[in-house]
């Protein structure tokens, strides 16, 4: 079963534990500046929205890479940057329609979510279950369930 | 590690920004933030200086756990000699700014001198420079935030700034970061304004390391679970914020009402945390939009609120229609119960303005409450107020005065002095609800006896965040004590004061201690920092910090005579509630407290105490 990250902005409080966990996984330092997941604050509306790569099935970034440095992990389905191949040309950052591939100046490589090899640190660190790692074919399951619970059922009235 | 081991010294007179190594000898004695910055202040500033002179210094300080995944590790403090009090000031704030400063590679910024013209400090990792702020002077905190993001073309900048109140020298002006988190008390914003320093804008990309990451992450995960499973930090605070207390404290008869003439407010339920959840007004939507966490916090007690568009404060003023920092308990009390106002949206708007213009809402509300009492007794007249009736219960008085104070207009110029100076000026010092010149917060010490000793002995003037005995006396944390008796309170206050100083020094939030004891915090510090940080060492450090602050105040001219409560609290018995007939019995507690502290009868630390603590 492929799994995917499921994000529920309603539950996010903006604590950035996910960004710290992600950056630590990536470079062994607590450094949101190098996180591959970002929480966006929409101050006027009082909303916090975590956002990261959704691992497209047919990935723009992968198609655009001239040196074939973006590979699919057979187990997780994640599109991963092979840093030994990446030349830092950044074409993938242009190709990605969602902005979730970015460049790390210090390393001269791009960075994006790789699902941490199947145990995403962001989901583990999230205190409110705003980020969960779920059945990839049923990312909407919990949302469906929540709406199902609200559906009127006369026999239980 | 934990520390970045680097401080930024900014000389505003010379216009220089210089990097210095952190004094690790001092870090080993004082850990960080409140403790370590106090040590720097004591070593570098004559306690007798005028707080608003160039000789005073202003320190922004993080702790070793700031910017780490330790839950609540968001905090930074501003340490200086307070404009409102003339005592040591240490105002603690959350949000994201403190962690960003750490990520840029700095433990601390020390501002000294005074800039000739308005400036702001821009930090981009190692690069730090003072830039002209002529165009920012006169702008609000919110405008400054927007302009700096635009000018630097960097949406990820974190900004801490003063509003018009700090520029104009309102004595309880605060420093606001991330739009609505504040280093709130003692007038630290007035000190910043006196230095012609408008803002600090930081972007950090270097990150934070800890000494033993594996052990640190393990213990941090365990302790987060403790917070999640605790009723206060796991349920009460996320749902209602600190406003969970409004109805509780009112029931207890410890809600100072109308300048502490009463201890129960008939409108309490209408300004409570519960009320913030109720649909109301023209839109039939609740005041509360959501809760918000500070950096790294898994409690998330912050309130994000919206004012009803039909409310008189915001009609035709779309700039106030968006969501922003809502009412915390202290603010709902000071702007609400203490002024007798029960219009939730009016309080929310006054609170927005306090954030927007950089005012401490506790001191502002309590000062207005004193002015209302002076007005109702005929001492202050319509001639003084420009025709505005300063009656208890008047939302219009509240909302017009908050603007006047922020803009330095009309009677607002008098209110800008704070309650003590205002009441002295009008010949009634006894009506000022202050200790060491600072307005006391939302707990009446006649109904919660330990808070009387807390206010009287707090090193930064009356304050609940120096020894929050409400935890024990009301909530039963760590164990329940009777709020109406004084027995055991001196020891309780001392213990809370010392632990709190340690928690502050670490960079964690005091609210974590609703669920965590020092035994929960110690292993997090120990894993993050080099060296052996035992419980005993941390406890002794808290005591050392407390005594160092006390020494600063004594050298500044304070004596045991300043460890006094307003006359009302020790001579006027309360009229209603469980504490009916009681006054605060400070005199029964203070001598024992001095003794436990190892101070003489005048409240001065004895030689052997100082020696024991290495002072």
XYZ file of C-alpha atoms in Angstrom:
772
model
C 0.000 0.000 0.000
C 1.328 3.436 -0.956
C 0.885 6.008 1.722
C 0.722 9.757 1.413
C 0.820 12.808 3.615
C -2.614 14.110 4.473
C -2.849 17.725 5.589
C -5.770 19.192 7.535
C -5.186 22.945 7.930
C -8.123 23.227 10.337
C -6.093 21.366 12.935
C -2.846 23.324 12.449
C -1.855 25.791 15.199
C 1.249 27.177 13.484
C 3.731 25.716 15.974
C 6.280 24.723 13.284
C 7.230 21.472 15.021
C 6.963 19.907 11.522
C 9.516 22.327 10.091
C 11.982 21.591 12.869
C 11.521 17.839 12.503
C 11.907 18.003 8.715
C 15.070 20.088 8.799
C 16.594 17.843 11.461
C 15.891 14.801 9.283
C 17.456 16.597 6.319
C 20.610 18.067 7.846
C 20.795 17.183 11.537
C 20.065 20.756 12.624
C 16.817 22.374 13.819
C 16.459 24.864 11.032
C 13.041 25.762 9.547
C 14.864 27.651 6.774
C 15.784 24.261 5.334
C 12.502 22.511 5.950
C 10.796 20.843 3.033
C 7.398 21.426 4.568
C 6.296 25.008 5.236
C 3.458 26.331 7.354
C 1.833 29.425 5.883
C 0.037 31.889 8.119
C -2.928 33.776 6.721
C -3.083 36.288 9.479
C -6.214 38.167 8.498
C -8.214 34.946 8.348
C -6.531 33.285 11.326
C -5.519 30.253 9.254
C -2.382 28.114 9.285
C -1.701 25.875 6.331
C 1.126 23.324 6.139
C 2.175 22.714 2.559
C 4.607 20.317 0.931
C 5.169 18.065 -2.103
C 2.235 15.787 -2.912
C 4.446 13.319 -4.835
C 2.761 13.668 -8.259
C 2.306 10.351 -10.047
C 3.598 11.906 -13.245
C 5.982 14.442 -11.796
C 6.865 17.699 -13.563
C 10.109 17.994 -11.600
C 11.218 14.555 -12.708
C 10.459 15.244 -16.362
C 12.332 18.527 -16.247
C 15.523 17.242 -14.632
C 18.257 17.144 -17.319
C 20.514 14.784 -15.368
C 17.917 12.296 -14.150
C 18.610 13.174 -10.501
C 15.006 12.727 -9.376
C 14.158 9.099 -8.835
C 11.108 7.240 -7.573
C 11.552 5.257 -4.382
C 10.046 1.870 -5.152
C 8.673 1.370 -1.653
C 7.190 4.770 -0.853
C 6.582 6.219 -4.294
C 8.397 9.382 -3.219
C 10.205 11.421 -5.827
C 13.660 11.767 -4.310
C 16.580 14.036 -5.130
C 19.776 12.079 -5.662
C 22.245 14.650 -4.380
C 25.215 12.927 -6.035
C 23.572 13.517 -9.417
C 21.889 16.899 -8.848
C 23.849 19.734 -10.443
C 21.803 22.500 -8.873
C 20.423 23.792 -12.191
C 17.051 24.494 -10.523
C 14.993 23.669 -13.610
C 12.821 21.440 -11.427
C 12.023 24.412 -9.186
C 10.586 26.127 -12.249
C 8.793 23.026 -13.494
C 6.995 22.247 -10.237
C 3.581 23.942 -10.430
C 3.273 24.035 -6.632
C 6.616 25.498 -5.615
C 7.457 22.566 -3.399
C 10.925 21.974 -4.871
C 13.417 24.572 -3.672
C 17.113 25.281 -3.795
C 19.544 25.032 -0.906
C 22.306 27.554 -1.495
C 24.592 26.019 1.145
C 24.625 22.622 -0.528
C 24.207 23.717 -4.129
C 21.412 21.143 -4.487
C 17.645 21.280 -4.608
C 15.553 19.898 -1.795
C 12.055 18.442 -1.660
C 10.007 16.100 0.468
C 11.121 12.452 0.220
C 8.643 11.094 2.798
C 11.654 10.282 5.035
C 11.831 6.795 3.535
C 8.300 5.965 4.670
C 8.181 7.453 8.178
C 7.706 11.198 7.690
C 9.213 13.173 10.573
C 6.694 16.013 10.129
C 3.729 13.729 10.766
C 5.451 12.239 13.805
C 6.163 15.702 15.219
C 2.736 17.237 14.612
C 0.981 17.633 17.991
C -2.524 18.049 16.548
C -2.631 15.441 13.754
C -2.871 18.231 11.192
C -0.292 16.199 9.275
C -0.828 12.451 9.063
C 0.607 9.676 6.907
C -2.254 7.663 5.492
C -3.329 5.163 2.852
C -2.464 6.982 -0.370
C -5.616 5.835 -2.108
C -7.755 6.973 0.804
C -6.302 10.350 1.761
C -9.876 11.616 2.061
C -11.022 8.859 4.401
C -11.051 10.850 7.651
C -12.673 13.846 6.003
C -15.349 11.602 4.498
C -15.883 10.017 7.860
C -16.302 13.395 9.555
C -18.943 14.413 7.014
C -20.578 11.016 7.188
C -20.981 11.497 10.923
C -22.929 14.685 10.270
C -25.314 13.044 7.825
C -28.840 12.920 9.136
C -30.018 9.461 10.024
C -33.682 9.411 11.001
C -33.612 6.012 12.673
C -31.302 7.396 15.370
C -33.210 10.616 15.884
C 25.326 23.623 22.752
C 21.810 24.985 22.818
C 23.595 28.336 22.845
C 24.935 29.920 19.662
C 27.729 31.304 21.856
C 27.574 34.658 20.148
C 26.089 37.994 21.085
C 25.513 41.060 18.974
C 26.513 44.352 20.564
C 24.861 47.327 18.908
C 26.102 50.765 19.830
C 23.381 53.140 18.705
C 25.443 56.251 19.429
C 28.342 55.058 17.274
C 26.170 53.173 14.789
C 28.193 49.960 15.164
C 27.206 46.283 15.250
C 29.884 44.031 16.723
C 29.924 40.275 17.250
C 31.214 39.044 20.610
C 31.614 35.572 22.059
C 29.033 34.742 24.708
C 30.608 34.668 28.168
C 30.343 30.930 28.808
C 31.464 31.364 32.409
C 28.344 33.412 33.006
C 26.219 31.053 30.900
C 27.214 28.252 33.255
C 25.989 30.324 36.213
C 22.870 31.847 34.637
C 21.945 29.548 31.704
C 20.404 32.135 29.373
C 17.649 34.642 28.709
C 16.372 36.268 31.922
C 19.270 35.012 34.058
C 22.163 35.614 31.705
C 20.924 38.954 30.391
C 20.444 40.157 33.976
C 24.062 39.269 34.649
C 25.162 41.323 31.624
C 22.951 44.243 32.694
C 24.229 44.180 36.262
C 27.836 44.103 35.066
C 27.402 46.850 32.492
C 24.761 49.306 33.745
C 24.829 51.544 36.812
C 21.548 50.707 38.601
C 21.058 54.406 39.343
C 20.836 55.510 35.690
C 17.754 57.213 34.343
C 15.952 54.384 32.494
C 15.306 56.676 29.539
C 18.905 57.891 29.240
C 21.515 56.618 26.762
C 23.365 55.069 29.722
C 20.640 52.459 30.134
C 21.001 49.353 27.985
C 18.346 47.225 26.332
C 18.975 43.495 25.938
C 17.029 41.067 23.743
C 17.888 37.597 25.014
C 17.022 34.025 24.058
C 17.572 30.886 26.128
C 19.366 27.674 25.180
C 16.040 25.935 24.483
C 14.693 28.791 22.347
C 14.380 27.601 18.748
C 14.553 23.911 19.611
C 11.704 21.372 19.407
C 11.363 21.399 23.206
C 7.710 22.308 23.505
C 7.137 26.021 24.229
C 10.742 26.854 23.288
C 9.756 30.146 21.703
C 10.607 32.640 24.335
C 12.873 35.654 24.366
C 12.988 38.400 26.945
C 13.801 42.079 26.919
C 15.926 43.044 29.914
C 16.618 46.636 30.906
C 15.991 49.106 33.697
C 12.239 49.654 33.479
C 10.815 53.017 32.477
C 7.670 52.510 34.540
C 9.336 51.217 37.682
C 12.994 52.179 37.812
C 13.530 48.552 38.829
C 14.985 45.728 36.808
C 12.650 44.901 33.927
C 12.439 41.549 32.216
C 9.556 41.213 29.796
C 9.051 37.848 28.173
C 7.475 37.231 24.774
C 6.592 34.306 22.525
C 5.684 34.283 18.850
C 8.398 33.459 16.333
C 10.891 36.302 16.707
C 13.021 34.765 19.477
C 13.571 31.525 17.593
C 14.442 33.443 14.407
C 17.082 35.455 16.267
C 18.573 32.184 17.415
C 18.454 30.737 13.878
C 20.413 33.776 12.691
C 23.169 32.677 15.047
C 22.701 35.020 18.015
C 21.896 34.330 21.662
C 21.449 37.969 22.533
C 21.488 41.536 21.295
C 22.754 44.292 23.603
C 21.707 47.801 22.576
C 23.656 50.641 24.120
C 23.667 54.415 23.715
C 21.126 56.333 21.708
C 20.804 56.877 17.967
C 20.819 60.460 16.758
C 17.954 59.772 14.359
C 15.429 56.899 14.226
C 16.962 53.592 13.145
C 16.077 49.922 12.945
C 18.324 46.897 13.167
C 18.319 44.490 10.252
C 19.839 41.047 10.811
C 20.352 38.513 8.054
C 22.324 35.683 9.677
C 25.836 37.057 10.383
C 25.125 40.333 8.681
C 23.734 43.020 11.000
C 23.281 46.687 10.214
C 21.505 49.755 11.491
C 19.312 51.346 8.846
C 17.446 54.672 8.844
C 13.905 54.510 10.204
C 12.764 58.070 9.490
C 9.945 56.715 7.338
C 8.896 54.249 10.040
C 8.778 56.772 12.901
C 5.178 57.585 13.662
C 3.975 54.295 12.207
C 2.200 51.587 14.149
C 3.655 48.160 14.876
C 1.416 46.699 12.182
C 2.434 49.275 9.555
C 6.096 48.827 10.452
C 5.761 45.082 10.037
C 4.225 45.467 6.601
C 6.711 48.066 5.386
C 9.789 46.105 6.502
C 8.576 42.928 4.816
C 8.067 44.935 1.632
C 11.296 46.936 1.748
C 13.437 43.840 2.290
C 11.368 41.767 -0.126
C 11.407 38.975 2.401
C 8.099 37.550 3.615
C 9.961 35.353 6.099
C 11.421 38.221 8.149
C 10.410 38.227 11.817
C 9.912 41.666 13.302
C 9.845 43.109 16.784
C 8.925 46.783 17.019
C 7.539 49.634 19.061
C 4.434 51.528 18.037
C 3.616 55.171 18.574
C 3.348 54.581 22.340
C 7.028 53.658 22.627
C 8.064 56.612 20.498
C 6.053 59.014 22.623
C 7.425 57.673 25.880
C 4.234 56.185 27.300
C 5.739 54.750 30.469
C 4.106 51.353 29.971
C 4.842 51.067 26.258
C 5.722 47.529 25.246
C 7.633 45.849 22.410
C 5.502 43.790 20.028
C 6.733 40.985 17.787
C 4.903 38.972 15.138
C 2.056 41.548 15.214
C 0.551 40.563 18.525
C 3.011 38.907 20.883
C 4.501 41.319 23.379
C 7.352 41.866 25.764
C 4.673 43.615 27.680
C 5.493 45.000 31.049
C 7.491 47.670 32.888
C 7.822 50.038 29.942
C 10.535 48.276 27.958
C 9.036 49.878 24.821
C 9.587 53.349 26.250
C 13.271 52.497 26.775
C 13.494 51.322 23.161
C 11.806 54.524 21.986
C 14.176 56.667 24.058
C 17.036 55.125 22.091
C 15.420 56.057 18.754
C 15.269 52.358 17.937
C 12.082 51.541 16.040
C 12.409 47.859 15.223
C 14.511 44.740 14.939
C 14.003 42.672 11.785
C 15.576 39.219 11.682
C 16.012 36.437 9.165
C 17.921 33.359 10.282
C 18.913 30.333 8.226
C 21.646 28.754 10.323
C 19.522 26.675 12.655
C 20.098 25.485 16.206
C 22.075 22.471 17.423
C 21.888 20.709 20.762
C 24.573 18.827 22.673
C 23.021 15.358 22.558
C 20.368 15.349 19.813
C 19.315 11.737 20.223
C 18.706 11.988 23.973
C 17.168 15.425 23.513
C 14.620 14.291 20.924
C 13.650 11.294 23.011
C 13.010 13.281 26.183
C 11.333 16.110 24.277
C 8.858 13.624 22.741
C 8.116 12.131 26.164
C 7.516 15.529 27.732
C 5.254 16.684 24.898
C 3.099 13.720 25.753
C 2.885 14.945 29.353
C 1.567 18.294 28.107
C -0.926 16.590 25.790
C -2.328 14.402 28.550
C -2.683 17.152 31.142
C -6.151 18.684 31.564
C -4.883 22.282 31.688
C -2.243 22.194 28.924
C -3.957 19.527 26.821
C -7.552 20.779 26.983
C -8.274 23.953 28.975
C -5.628 26.246 27.470
C -6.056 25.218 23.801
C -9.844 25.581 24.041
C -10.188 28.732 26.134
C -6.682 30.158 26.445
C -5.817 31.856 29.701
C -9.399 33.135 29.554
C -10.346 29.758 31.041
C -9.783 31.627 34.323
C -12.295 34.483 34.065
C -15.294 32.684 35.525
C -13.153 30.650 37.941
C -11.460 33.665 39.521
C -14.725 35.592 39.625
C -16.441 32.751 41.504
C -13.526 32.727 43.885
C -14.065 36.405 44.659
C -10.581 37.346 43.527
C -11.337 39.305 40.356
C -10.296 42.904 41.026
C -13.231 44.957 39.809
C -13.546 48.738 39.330
C -10.019 49.513 40.515
C -10.263 46.724 43.109
C -13.197 48.304 44.932
C -14.934 44.964 44.376
C -13.690 41.441 43.832
C -16.528 40.057 41.746
C -17.711 41.438 38.419
C -21.328 41.017 37.417
C -20.302 41.052 33.736
C -17.555 38.401 34.079
C -19.357 35.677 32.149
C -19.932 38.085 29.227
C -16.174 38.719 28.827
C -15.041 35.155 29.589
C -13.347 32.510 27.483
C -16.691 30.783 27.148
C -18.282 33.989 25.829
C -15.596 34.195 23.133
C -17.016 30.953 21.694
C -20.625 32.222 21.530
C -22.111 33.504 18.245
C -22.975 37.189 18.646
C -23.527 40.531 16.948
C -24.687 41.316 13.434
C -22.785 38.395 11.907
C -23.771 35.781 14.499
C -20.223 34.470 14.539
C -18.091 33.912 17.633
C -15.381 36.358 18.703
C -12.825 33.540 18.688
C -11.593 32.467 15.248
C -8.958 29.943 16.296
C -6.197 29.216 18.737
C -2.572 29.774 17.787
C 0.711 28.364 18.986
C 3.927 30.258 19.469
C 7.015 28.708 17.900
C 7.406 25.070 18.889
C 4.526 25.119 21.349
C 2.296 22.074 21.577
C -0.154 23.787 23.963
C -1.330 26.586 21.623
C -3.145 28.830 24.095
C -3.037 31.989 21.930
C -6.342 33.592 20.942
C -7.069 34.806 17.434
C -10.216 36.898 17.389
C -12.364 38.997 15.121
C -14.545 41.965 15.950
C -18.125 41.949 14.716
C -18.308 44.227 11.650
C -21.385 45.919 13.041
C -19.651 46.920 16.287
C -19.241 50.670 16.764
C -15.459 50.423 17.091
C -14.968 49.121 13.542
C -17.803 50.549 11.457
C -16.210 51.870 8.246
C -12.765 50.801 9.492
C -11.897 47.711 7.454
C -8.349 47.761 8.838
C -9.822 46.206 11.992
C -12.046 43.633 10.276
C -9.401 40.924 10.005
C -8.455 38.419 12.662
C -5.715 39.306 15.125
C -4.460 38.636 18.637
C -7.480 38.336 20.905
C -8.143 38.646 24.596
C -5.995 36.846 27.091
C -7.258 36.661 30.659
C -5.110 39.513 31.983
C -6.223 41.867 29.213
C -9.880 40.891 29.432
C -9.604 41.659 33.130
C -7.717 44.980 32.920
C -9.727 46.416 30.037
C -12.918 44.717 31.239
C -13.582 43.938 34.893
C -11.153 46.512 36.291
C -12.849 49.259 34.267
C -16.257 47.661 34.764
C -16.716 47.224 30.984
C -18.523 44.131 29.729
C -18.639 44.789 25.959
C -16.513 41.919 24.593
C -15.936 43.519 21.192
C -14.950 46.853 22.746
C -12.367 45.013 24.870
C -11.141 43.116 21.828
C -10.753 46.346 19.884
C -8.915 48.094 22.743
C -6.639 45.047 22.879
C -6.024 45.264 19.105
C -5.005 48.906 19.543
C -2.648 47.975 22.395
C -0.932 45.529 20.033
C -1.037 47.902 17.092
C 0.492 50.817 18.995
C 2.578 48.927 21.552
C 0.839 49.454 24.890
C 0.815 47.109 27.877
C -2.925 46.438 28.278
C -2.547 45.491 31.962
C -1.012 48.804 32.936
C -3.207 50.797 30.566
C -6.434 49.223 31.841
C -5.444 49.497 35.492
C -4.380 53.123 35.025
C -7.691 53.932 33.363
C -9.489 52.176 36.233
C -7.695 54.424 38.736
C -8.628 57.464 36.631
C -12.255 56.289 36.587
C -12.277 56.134 40.365
C -10.756 59.615 40.532
C -13.424 60.810 38.080
C -16.305 59.238 39.963
C -15.107 60.777 43.235
C -14.905 64.174 41.540
C -11.138 64.591 41.676
C -10.819 64.427 37.905
C -13.414 66.467 36.043
C -14.784 66.795 32.519
C -12.439 69.728 32.132
C -9.476 67.387 32.624
C -10.820 64.691 30.323
C -11.925 66.965 27.495
C -15.553 66.153 28.193
C -15.237 62.383 28.124
C -17.073 60.858 31.075
C -14.623 58.392 32.628
C -17.322 56.315 34.232
C -16.836 52.722 35.290
C -18.580 50.566 32.747
C -18.209 52.970 29.845
C -16.930 51.175 26.744
C -16.755 54.536 24.972
C -14.392 55.873 27.641
C -12.199 52.791 27.211
C -12.037 52.932 23.426
C -11.471 56.673 23.201
C -8.790 56.671 25.912
C -6.778 53.830 24.397
C -6.490 55.911 21.230
C -5.613 59.069 23.140
C -2.836 57.311 25.052
C -1.415 55.725 21.893
C -1.502 59.024 20.026
C -0.290 61.146 22.927
C -3.398 63.320 22.812
C -5.672 64.959 25.372
C -6.137 63.182 28.700
C -4.228 60.258 27.207
C -1.055 62.192 28.037
C -1.957 61.940 31.730
C -2.868 58.265 31.492
C 0.482 57.662 29.781
C 2.175 58.279 33.145
C 0.823 55.059 34.628
C -1.366 54.710 37.671
C 1.146 55.661 40.380
C 2.251 58.962 38.858
C -1.327 59.798 37.832
C -2.735 59.225 41.307
C 0.137 61.107 42.947
C -0.424 64.023 40.596
C -4.074 64.220 41.602
C -3.264 63.871 45.294
C -4.555 60.340 45.856
C -1.617 57.923 45.784
C -3.688 55.411 47.765
C -5.893 54.807 44.704
C -2.999 53.501 42.638
C -3.069 49.701 42.516
C 0.673 49.316 42.070
C 3.787 47.878 43.669
C 7.118 49.515 42.787
C 5.148 51.621 40.329
C 3.754 48.710 38.336
C 0.037 47.949 38.163
C -0.900 44.575 39.613
C -2.702 42.073 37.377
C -5.900 40.048 37.529
C -5.811 38.334 40.929
C -6.990 40.101 44.063
C -4.610 39.211 46.896
C -7.402 39.420 49.437
C -8.964 36.337 47.867
C -5.669 34.639 46.969
C -3.315 35.457 49.840
C -0.115 34.157 48.264
C -0.485 36.607 45.392
C -0.100 39.454 47.878
C 3.391 38.306 48.760
C 4.007 37.619 45.069
C 3.171 41.195 44.086
C 4.955 42.757 47.037
C 8.256 40.983 46.429
C 8.302 40.754 42.625
C 11.552 42.229 41.371
C 9.921 43.931 38.412
C 7.010 45.457 40.306
C 3.607 43.841 40.778
C 3.362 40.833 38.501
C 1.759 37.407 38.364
C 4.543 35.816 36.320
C 7.207 35.844 39.013
C 5.513 33.348 41.327
C 2.154 32.217 40.041
C 0.825 30.786 43.298
C -2.631 30.739 41.673
C -1.439 27.381 40.359
C -1.378 25.967 43.857
C -3.990 28.115 45.600
C -6.652 27.778 42.897
C -5.763 25.004 40.471
C -4.034 22.652 42.916
C -0.757 22.445 40.973
C 1.491 20.887 42.170
C -0.709 20.560 45.269
C -3.708 22.441 46.574
C -3.291 25.106 49.219
C -6.042 27.216 50.773
C -6.132 30.628 49.042
C -7.582 32.292 52.142
C -4.778 31.475 54.564
C -1.188 32.697 54.762
C 0.327 29.569 56.326
C 3.017 28.099 54.136
C 2.753 30.867 51.561
C 6.211 32.397 52.120
C 7.824 29.057 51.296
C 5.461 28.562 48.355
C 6.256 31.990 46.923
C 9.996 31.494 47.310
C 9.875 28.076 45.662
C 7.778 29.362 42.745
C 10.014 32.418 42.296
C 13.164 30.308 42.038
C 11.693 27.723 39.661
C 10.166 30.434 37.481
C 13.511 32.195 37.148
C 15.022 28.916 35.943
C 12.209 28.237 33.461
C 12.562 31.771 32.082
C 16.326 31.379 31.774
C 15.893 28.224 29.686
C 13.761 29.835 26.957
C 10.685 27.740 27.758
C 7.263 29.169 28.553
C 6.046 29.357 32.131
C 2.710 27.893 31.026
C 4.437 24.557 30.500
C 4.647 24.341 34.298
C 0.907 23.716 34.596
C 1.918 20.198 33.559
C 5.691 20.093 33.942
C 7.653 20.271 37.158
C 11.331 21.178 37.111
C 11.941 17.410 37.044
C 10.385 17.365 33.561
C 12.326 20.389 32.354
C 15.738 19.478 33.770
C 16.432 16.534 31.404
C 15.545 18.705 28.412
C 18.057 21.358 29.474
C 20.619 18.696 30.351
C 20.385 17.055 26.913
C 20.494 20.350 25.034
C 23.363 22.008 26.893
C 26.929 20.941 27.498
C 27.787 20.133 31.093
C 25.886 18.474 33.863
C 22.690 20.391 34.555
C 21.367 18.696 37.658
C 18.159 19.589 39.428
C 20.061 21.035 42.388
C 22.176 23.181 40.127
C 19.108 24.537 38.352
C 17.272 25.273 41.585
C 20.249 27.083 43.027
C 20.535 29.008 39.778
C 16.930 30.198 40.064
C 17.690 31.463 43.546
C 20.875 33.126 42.279
C 18.956 34.936 39.532
C 16.365 36.114 42.038
C 19.011 37.519 44.368
C 20.930 39.156 41.541
C 17.778 40.987 40.452
C 17.170 41.994 44.062
C 20.701 43.355 44.338
C 20.183 45.463 41.220
C 17.036 46.949 42.737
C 18.694 47.638 46.075
C 21.549 49.401 44.308
C 18.924 51.360 42.346
C 17.523 52.651 45.647
C 14.739 50.216 46.499
C 14.379 48.978 50.080
C 12.138 46.659 52.057
C 9.713 49.598 52.297
C 8.960 49.065 48.617
C 7.787 45.499 49.295
C 4.362 46.897 50.111
C 0.881 46.492 48.742
C -1.575 49.300 47.998
C -3.403 50.319 51.177
C -6.750 49.121 49.818
C -5.574 45.506 49.701
C -4.403 45.432 53.307
C -7.077 47.619 54.900
C -10.380 47.371 53.009
C -12.080 43.997 53.594
C -13.705 42.506 50.511
C -17.471 42.806 50.304
C -18.498 39.579 48.620
C -17.572 36.020 47.758
C -15.609 33.370 49.644
C -13.064 35.940 50.893
C -15.726 38.270 52.305
C -14.346 40.275 55.226
C -10.704 39.520 54.446
C -7.779 41.769 53.638
C -4.373 40.591 52.476
C -2.196 39.711 55.416
C 1.137 40.655 53.919
C 2.591 41.503 57.324
C 2.148 37.907 58.428
C 4.060 36.607 55.409
C 6.830 39.082 54.661
C 9.137 38.537 57.692
C 9.044 34.775 57.214
C 9.727 35.236 53.513
C 12.806 37.402 54.218
C 14.016 34.775 56.647
C 13.574 31.929 54.155
C 15.425 33.977 51.566
C 18.347 34.574 53.912
C 17.714 38.327 53.896
C 17.820 40.658 56.898
C 14.733 42.355 58.382
C 15.081 45.161 55.860
C 14.948 42.750 52.960
C 18.646 42.921 52.111
C 20.400 39.635 51.254
C 22.808 38.627 54.032
C 26.500 38.165 53.271
C 26.331 34.401 53.802
C 23.397 34.129 51.376
C 25.283 35.962 48.669
C 28.370 33.885 49.326
C 26.421 30.632 49.156
C 25.029 31.666 45.780
C 28.368 32.882 44.461
C 27.256 36.487 44.234
